Short mmCIF file of C-alpha atoms in Angstrom, two decimals:
data_model
loop_
_atom_site.label_atom_id
_atom_site.label_comp_id
_atom_site.label_asym_id
_atom_site.label_seq_id
_atom_site.Cartn_x
_atom_site.Cartn_y
_atom_site.Cartn_z
CA MET A 7 0.00 0.00 0.00
CA PRO A 8 1.23 3.55 -0.65
CA THR A 9 2.10 5.57 2.42
CA THR A 10 -0.14 8.47 1.43
CA GLU A 11 -3.71 8.37 0.22
CA PRO A 12 -4.45 9.72 -3.27
CA GLU A 13 -6.62 12.80 -3.47
CA LEU A 14 -9.68 12.38 -5.65
CA PRO A 15 -10.72 15.35 -7.78
CA GLN A 16 -13.39 17.42 -6.07
CA ASP A 17 -14.95 18.85 -9.22
CA PRO A 18 -17.90 16.59 -10.15
CA ALA A 19 -17.22 17.18 -13.85
CA VAL A 20 -13.73 15.78 -13.39
CA ARG A 21 -14.94 12.92 -11.21
CA ARG A 22 -17.36 11.74 -13.86
CA LYS A 23 -14.38 11.01 -16.07
CA LEU A 24 -12.93 8.52 -13.60
CA THR A 25 -12.80 4.98 -14.90
CA ARG A 26 -12.13 1.62 -13.33
CA ARG A 27 -8.48 2.03 -14.37
CA GLY A 28 -8.31 5.35 -12.57
CA ILE A 29 -9.82 3.93 -9.40
CA LEU A 30 -7.49 0.96 -9.42
CA ALA A 31 -4.45 3.15 -10.08
CA ALA A 32 -5.35 4.99 -6.87
CA SER A 33 -5.12 1.77 -4.88
CA ALA A 34 -2.80 -1.05 -5.83
CA GLY A 35 -4.37 -3.15 -3.12
CA ALA A 36 -7.80 -2.69 -4.66
CA ALA A 37 -6.45 -3.70 -8.04
CA ALA A 38 -4.99 -6.89 -6.64
CA ALA A 39 -8.16 -7.79 -4.81
CA LEU A 40 -10.44 -7.09 -7.75
CA GLY A 41 -8.24 -9.15 -10.02
CA ALA A 42 -8.11 -12.03 -7.58
CA VAL A 43 -11.69 -12.36 -6.45
CA GLY A 44 -13.74 -10.05 -8.64
CA MET A 45 -14.99 -8.07 -5.67
CA ASN A 46 -14.44 -4.61 -4.24
CA VAL A 47 -13.10 -6.08 -1.02
CA LEU A 48 -9.56 -6.03 0.27
CA GLN A 49 -7.61 -6.01 3.48
CA THR A 50 -6.29 -2.49 4.06
CA ASN A 51 -3.06 -2.02 5.99
CA GLN A 52 -2.60 1.40 7.51
CA PRO A 53 0.71 3.16 6.80
CA ALA A 54 3.20 3.65 9.58
CA ILE A 55 3.38 7.12 11.10
CA ALA A 56 7.00 8.25 10.89
CA HIS A 57 8.53 11.52 12.06
CA GLY A 58 5.16 13.21 12.32
CA GLN A 59 4.66 13.11 8.53
CA LEU A 60 1.16 11.60 8.69
CA ARG A 61 -1.78 12.34 10.94
CA ALA A 62 -4.71 10.06 11.67
CA GLU A 63 -8.22 11.36 10.94
CA PRO A 64 -11.58 9.63 11.25
CA LEU A 65 -12.63 8.15 7.93
CA ILE A 66 -16.21 9.16 8.72
CA PRO A 67 -16.27 12.48 10.62
CA THR A 68 -17.88 12.22 14.04
CA ARG A 69 -20.62 14.70 13.14
CA ASN A 70 -21.64 12.57 10.13
CA ARG A 71 -22.14 9.24 11.94
CA GLY A 72 -25.78 8.33 12.07
CA ILE A 73 -28.30 5.56 12.47
CA ILE A 74 -31.61 4.83 10.82
CA LEU A 75 -34.13 4.07 13.53
CA TYR A 76 -35.36 1.03 11.60
CA SER A 77 -32.37 -0.74 13.16
CA VAL A 78 -33.85 -0.20 16.64
CA ARG A 79 -37.51 -0.16 15.61
CA ASP A 80 -38.39 -2.73 18.27
CA ARG A 81 -37.41 -0.30 21.02
CA ILE A 82 -38.84 2.82 19.38
CA THR A 83 -42.25 1.13 19.17
CA ALA A 84 -42.06 -0.82 22.45
CA ALA A 85 -44.58 -0.25 25.22
CA PRO A 86 -43.18 0.61 28.65
CA ASP A 87 -41.77 -2.56 30.19
CA ASP A 88 -39.57 -3.72 33.06
CA SER A 89 -36.70 -5.01 30.90
CA GLY A 90 -34.51 -2.03 31.75
CA VAL A 91 -33.98 -1.42 28.03
CA PRO A 92 -34.88 2.07 26.71
CA TYR A 93 -38.17 2.38 24.82
CA GLY A 94 -39.84 5.16 22.83
CA PHE A 95 -38.23 8.19 21.23
CA GLU A 96 -37.12 10.01 24.37
CA ARG A 97 -35.27 7.10 25.96
CA VAL A 98 -33.93 5.47 22.81
CA LEU A 99 -32.60 8.69 21.29
CA ALA A 100 -30.93 9.57 24.58
CA ARG A 101 -29.22 6.19 24.56
CA LEU A 102 -28.08 6.57 20.95
CA ALA A 103 -26.57 9.95 21.79
CA GLU A 104 -24.72 8.35 24.70
CA LEU A 105 -23.28 5.79 22.30
CA GLY A 106 -21.88 8.61 20.16
CA TYR A 107 -24.32 8.87 17.26
CA LYS A 108 -24.84 12.44 16.07
CA GLU A 109 -27.42 12.00 13.31
CA ILE A 110 -30.77 10.28 13.07
CA GLU A 111 -32.56 8.98 10.00
CA PHE A 112 -36.21 8.34 10.74
CA ALA A 113 -38.25 5.31 9.70
CA GLY A 114 -41.61 6.74 10.71
CA TYR A 115 -42.61 9.14 13.46
CA THR A 116 -44.71 7.03 15.80
CA GLN A 117 -44.10 5.28 19.11
CA HIS A 118 -46.33 3.27 21.43
CA SER A 119 -49.31 5.48 22.30
CA SER A 120 -49.29 4.32 25.94
CA ILE A 121 -46.07 6.26 26.59
CA LEU A 122 -47.83 9.66 26.38
CA GLY A 123 -51.43 8.47 26.29
CA ARG A 124 -51.49 9.71 22.69
CA GLN A 125 -49.16 9.81 19.72
CA ILE A 126 -46.02 11.92 19.88
CA THR A 127 -45.81 14.99 17.61
CA PRO A 128 -42.97 16.01 15.27
CA ALA A 129 -42.40 19.11 17.42
CA GLU A 130 -41.93 16.90 20.51
CA ILE A 131 -39.50 14.67 18.60
CA ARG A 132 -37.55 17.78 17.55
CA LYS A 133 -37.17 18.80 21.19
CA ILE A 134 -35.81 15.35 22.04
CA LEU A 135 -33.29 15.68 19.20
CA ASP A 136 -32.19 19.11 20.38
CA ASP A 137 -31.98 18.05 24.03
CA ASN A 138 -29.58 15.27 23.06
CA GLY A 139 -27.47 17.17 20.53
CA LEU A 140 -28.83 15.08 17.65
CA VAL A 141 -29.59 16.15 14.09
CA ALA A 142 -32.20 14.62 11.77
CA ASN A 143 -30.42 13.86 8.49
CA GLY A 144 -33.19 12.06 6.60
CA CYS A 145 -36.19 9.77 6.69
CA HIS A 146 -37.84 6.83 4.99
CA VAL A 147 -41.44 7.78 4.30
CA SER A 148 -43.87 7.30 1.45
CA ILE A 149 -43.13 9.77 -1.35
CA ASN A 150 -46.13 10.76 -3.45
CA PRO A 151 -47.64 14.06 -4.62
CA ALA A 152 -50.75 13.73 -2.42
CA THR A 153 -48.84 13.86 0.89
CA PHE A 154 -45.60 15.55 -0.15
CA GLU A 155 -46.44 18.95 1.31
CA GLU A 156 -47.19 17.35 4.67
CA GLN A 157 -43.92 15.40 4.59
CA MET A 158 -41.99 18.59 3.83
CA ASP A 159 -43.69 20.27 6.79
CA ILE A 160 -42.58 17.45 9.10
CA ALA A 161 -39.05 17.55 7.71
CA GLU A 162 -38.91 21.29 8.32
CA THR A 163 -40.14 20.86 11.90
CA LEU A 164 -37.45 18.25 12.55
CA GLY A 165 -34.72 20.43 11.03
CA MET A 166 -34.11 17.81 8.37
CA LYS A 167 -32.22 18.63 5.17
CA ASN A 168 -32.94 15.38 3.31
CA LEU A 169 -36.39 13.92 2.65
CA GLY A 170 -36.47 10.37 1.35
CA THR A 171 -37.97 6.95 0.98
CA GLY A 172 -36.82 3.37 1.41
CA SER A 173 -38.64 2.28 -1.76
CA ASP A 174 -37.59 2.41 -5.41
CA PRO A 175 -39.32 5.06 -7.56
CA THR A 176 -40.86 2.12 -9.45
CA ASN A 177 -40.46 -1.65 -9.37
CA SER A 178 -40.80 -1.91 -13.15
CA SER A 179 -38.31 -3.37 -15.62
CA TYR A 180 -39.43 -0.98 -18.40
CA THR A 181 -38.15 2.46 -19.34
CA ALA A 182 -41.64 3.92 -19.79
CA ASP A 183 -42.37 3.43 -16.09
CA TRP A 184 -39.01 4.86 -15.06
CA ASP A 185 -39.65 7.85 -17.35
CA ALA A 186 -42.97 8.47 -15.62
CA ALA A 187 -41.35 8.15 -12.19
CA ALA A 188 -38.60 10.56 -13.21
CA ASP A 189 -41.17 13.18 -14.22
CA VAL A 190 -42.83 12.92 -10.80
CA TRP A 191 -39.53 12.98 -8.91
CA ASN A 192 -38.19 15.95 -10.87
CA ASP A 193 -41.32 17.89 -9.94
CA LEU A 194 -41.27 16.88 -6.28
CA GLY A 195 -37.54 17.47 -6.06
CA ARG A 196 -38.03 20.98 -7.43
CA GLN A 197 -40.60 21.63 -4.71
CA ALA A 198 -38.25 20.24 -2.07
CA ARG A 199 -35.37 22.43 -3.18
CA LYS A 200 -37.52 25.55 -2.81
CA ARG A 201 -37.83 24.66 0.88
CA GLY A 202 -34.16 23.85 1.38
CA LEU A 203 -34.60 20.08 1.17
CA ARG A 204 -33.00 17.33 -0.91
CA LEU A 205 -35.31 14.58 -2.14
CA TYR A 206 -33.68 11.14 -2.19
CA THR A 207 -34.42 7.49 -2.87
CA HIS A 208 -32.76 4.46 -1.28
CA ASN A 209 -31.87 1.29 -3.19
CA HIS A 210 -32.25 -2.40 -2.65
CA ASP A 211 -30.56 -4.84 -5.00
CA ALA A 212 -33.38 -4.87 -7.59
CA ALA A 213 -32.74 -1.20 -8.36
CA TYR A 214 -29.47 -2.27 -9.96
CA SER A 215 -30.93 -5.09 -12.03
CA PHE A 216 -31.11 -4.72 -15.80
CA LEU A 217 -33.86 -2.94 -17.71
CA LEU A 218 -35.80 -4.74 -20.41
CA ASP A 219 -35.34 -2.14 -23.11
CA ALA A 220 -34.26 -3.94 -26.30
CA GLY A 221 -34.92 -6.87 -28.60
CA PRO A 222 -38.19 -8.50 -29.70
CA LEU A 223 -41.44 -7.32 -28.15
CA ASP A 224 -43.78 -9.53 -26.16
CA ALA A 225 -47.55 -9.84 -26.73
CA ASN A 226 -48.09 -6.56 -24.87
CA GLY A 227 -45.58 -4.69 -26.98
CA ARG A 228 -42.88 -4.60 -24.31
CA PRO A 229 -39.17 -5.35 -24.88
CA THR A 230 -37.93 -8.77 -23.80
CA ARG A 231 -34.15 -8.18 -23.79
CA SER A 232 -31.71 -5.65 -22.42
CA SER A 233 -29.19 -3.05 -23.52
CA GLY A 234 -27.28 -3.74 -20.31
CA THR A 235 -28.52 -0.55 -18.65
CA ARG A 236 -29.39 -0.90 -14.98
CA ARG A 237 -32.66 0.53 -13.68
CA LEU A 238 -31.34 3.12 -11.27
CA GLU A 239 -28.54 4.14 -13.62
CA TYR A 240 -31.21 5.00 -16.19
CA PHE A 241 -33.03 6.99 -13.50
CA PHE A 242 -29.80 8.93 -12.82
CA ARG A 243 -29.87 10.17 -16.39
CA ARG A 244 -33.59 10.92 -16.47
CA THR A 245 -33.66 13.01 -13.29
CA ASP A 246 -32.29 16.48 -12.70
CA PRO A 247 -29.16 16.40 -10.49
CA ARG A 248 -30.31 19.64 -8.88
CA TYR A 249 -33.52 18.06 -7.59
CA VAL A 250 -33.10 14.28 -7.14
CA PHE A 251 -30.55 12.59 -4.88
CA PHE A 252 -29.69 9.10 -3.69
CA GLU A 253 -28.83 7.14 -0.58
CA LEU A 254 -26.70 4.12 -1.39
CA ASP A 255 -27.37 1.08 0.76
CA ILE A 256 -23.89 -0.39 0.53
CA TYR A 257 -24.94 -3.88 1.57
CA TRP A 258 -27.67 -4.10 -1.09
CA ALA A 259 -25.26 -2.69 -3.66
CA TYR A 260 -22.93 -5.63 -3.05
CA VAL A 261 -25.89 -7.99 -3.17
CA ALA A 262 -26.66 -6.49 -6.59
CA ARG A 263 -23.09 -7.20 -7.64
CA PHE A 264 -23.63 -10.85 -6.71
CA LYS A 265 -27.14 -11.31 -8.12
CA HIS A 266 -27.35 -9.11 -11.21
CA GLN A 267 -24.41 -10.03 -13.40
CA LYS A 268 -25.96 -11.34 -16.58
CA TYR A 269 -28.42 -10.10 -19.19
CA VAL A 270 -29.51 -11.14 -22.68
CA ASP A 271 -28.73 -8.52 -25.31
CA ARG A 272 -30.92 -7.51 -28.24
CA TYR A 273 -29.43 -10.30 -30.36
CA GLY A 274 -30.14 -13.03 -27.82
CA HIS A 275 -26.56 -13.33 -26.53
CA GLU A 276 -25.91 -13.63 -22.82
CA ARG A 277 -23.65 -10.88 -21.54
CA THR A 278 -21.87 -10.44 -18.22
CA ASP A 279 -21.46 -7.10 -16.49
CA LEU A 280 -20.26 -6.74 -12.89
CA PHE A 281 -21.81 -3.88 -10.96
CA ASP A 282 -19.28 -1.70 -9.15
CA PRO A 283 -20.71 0.08 -6.07
CA ILE A 284 -17.72 2.41 -5.79
CA LEU A 285 -17.82 3.61 -9.38
CA ASN A 286 -21.58 3.92 -9.09
CA VAL A 287 -21.03 6.67 -6.51
CA VAL A 288 -17.89 8.27 -7.93
CA ASN A 289 -19.40 8.80 -11.36
CA GLN A 290 -22.24 10.93 -9.95
CA SER A 291 -20.57 11.87 -6.71
CA LYS A 292 -22.58 14.89 -5.57
CA ARG A 293 -25.85 12.99 -5.88
CA PHE A 294 -24.98 10.68 -2.96
CA PRO A 295 -25.06 12.60 0.33
CA LEU A 296 -26.38 9.64 2.37
CA PHE A 297 -25.34 6.02 2.81
CA HIS A 298 -26.56 3.02 4.70
CA ALA A 299 -23.48 1.57 6.35
CA LYS A 300 -24.83 -1.96 6.44
CA ASP A 301 -22.42 -4.89 6.63
CA GLY A 302 -22.52 -8.50 5.54
CA ASN A 303 -20.49 -11.67 5.13
CA ARG A 304 -20.27 -13.25 1.70
CA ASN A 305 -22.07 -16.59 1.51
CA SER A 306 -22.74 -17.88 -2.00
CA ALA A 307 -25.11 -20.51 -0.62
CA LEU A 308 -27.64 -17.76 0.16
CA ALA A 309 -29.92 -16.21 -2.44
CA ASN A 310 -28.46 -12.77 -1.79
CA GLY A 311 -24.87 -14.02 -1.63
CA HIS A 312 -24.42 -12.28 1.72
CA GLU A 313 -25.53 -12.65 5.31
CA MET A 314 -26.32 -9.40 7.13
CA VAL A 315 -24.26 -8.68 10.26
CA HIS A 316 -23.56 -5.65 12.43
CA PHE A 317 -21.17 -3.04 11.14
CA GLY A 318 -17.50 -3.96 11.11
CA GLU A 319 -18.13 -7.67 11.65
CA GLY A 320 -18.58 -8.52 7.97
CA ASP A 321 -16.24 -8.58 4.98
CA ILE A 322 -17.52 -5.58 3.03
CA ASN A 323 -14.51 -3.29 2.92
CA PHE A 324 -15.91 0.01 4.15
CA GLN A 325 -12.38 1.35 4.60
CA GLN A 326 -11.77 1.08 0.88
CA PHE A 327 -15.28 2.20 -0.01
CA PHE A 328 -15.35 5.47 1.94
CA GLN A 329 -11.69 6.22 1.35
CA THR A 330 -12.10 5.89 -2.41
CA ILE A 331 -15.32 7.88 -2.83
CA GLY A 332 -13.83 10.74 -0.80
CA ASP A 333 -15.69 13.94 0.19
CA PRO A 334 -16.00 12.92 3.86
CA ASP A 335 -17.66 16.18 4.87
CA PHE A 336 -20.39 15.65 2.27
CA ARG A 337 -21.08 11.98 3.11
CA HIS A 338 -23.39 10.94 5.94
CA ALA A 339 -23.22 7.28 7.02
CA ASN A 340 -26.28 5.80 8.73
CA TRP A 341 -25.81 2.41 10.34
CA GLU A 342 -28.56 -0.05 9.50
CA GLN A 343 -29.11 -3.71 10.21
CA ASP A 344 -32.49 -5.08 9.24
CA ASN A 345 -32.27 -8.04 11.62
CA ALA A 346 -30.89 -6.22 14.67
CA PRO A 347 -34.04 -6.49 16.85
CA GLY A 348 -33.86 -9.42 19.25
CA GLY A 349 -37.56 -9.68 20.09
CA THR A 350 -38.91 -10.52 23.51
CA THR A 351 -36.13 -13.04 24.16
CA ASN A 352 -33.43 -10.39 23.84
CA PRO A 353 -34.98 -6.90 23.95
CA GLY A 354 -31.58 -5.22 24.31
CA GLN A 355 -30.04 -6.75 21.20
CA SER A 356 -30.68 -3.93 18.73
CA LEU A 357 -29.17 -1.31 21.03
CA ASP A 358 -26.24 -3.61 21.81
CA PHE A 359 -25.63 -3.97 18.06
CA ALA A 360 -25.94 -0.19 17.72
CA ALA A 361 -23.19 0.23 20.32
CA LEU A 362 -20.85 -2.24 18.66
CA SER A 363 -21.52 -0.83 15.19
CA TYR A 364 -20.80 2.71 16.34
CA THR A 365 -17.52 1.65 17.91
CA ASN A 366 -16.43 -0.08 14.72
CA MET A 367 -17.48 2.89 12.59
CA SER A 368 -15.58 5.32 14.81
CA GLU A 369 -12.38 3.26 14.61
CA MET A 370 -12.05 3.52 10.83
CA THR A 371 -9.14 5.89 10.18
CA ILE A 372 -7.46 7.59 7.25
CA TYR A 373 -3.91 8.94 7.34
CA ARG A 374 -3.02 12.26 5.74
CA ARG A 375 -0.01 14.53 5.58
#
């Protein structure tokens, strides 16, 4: 490994010109790993600090370390109990602040009604955030024109700068449906920008599967083969970069790399194309302010090719990922683990995983001159 880390160009126009060769030239270790196993995973050795030439900095700045509350949804929605584990917004957010988290991504705004004898309000949640030195950095809500004004009002009350959803703009394989979704999102994103918000969507693996946009038509007049264009990559091009943004779920991006490798071209030939999560971000860098820092272990026996684990305990190389995409002040990493809740048998599990994941996130370091 080189003893100093390469600086990536900050100008988005320059960054868009980066190729796989450019990325690999920036990291010989990455090149070796990609060549050996076909994955963006490597073991990163930190350079020695000699004569004060290098200084250690957090790879993810402290102020940008967050959590989506879906990871601790069992305790947000829990009724008061005698387990000794925090429940509801006030207690859970206080605990997350104690662990070190600075940012919160919401997955709904409700808790058990027995806590207050009614449902909590966005204004009351904002006070809890402020009391604990926390900042709302986003949310997963339903995005549609009918309720968008209301969702912007809530975001404004919470002091949130990003308004988003955990669903794809459409689940379709066809460009016509993605075109229609892009028209809606461009309009909503324009409205959001007028109120100081960024509208974003969050991916699962299917978002990076291939469009059916070429070849013979089926009985309904729809294409049956592919040009090799991935769904969300088409959506990148169809949406205005001023109005529509993205949150990369890193785990699901690597699942997409495992699952969505082959397509049939317009001539009926099977083609292989490996999805690269790092290049996916670098090539439209300023459209990715948020990330789900979700970890997993590779396991080809599983349908997704990975088994979800808490952050830092899997083999996704977050060191390489965040170091290569750069712009640490712009990036906000929200820990997520879908299976963190432990249920009634282990009500403290999700918060225990939150503690371990924060520790592992905080220990990732980059060395600079």
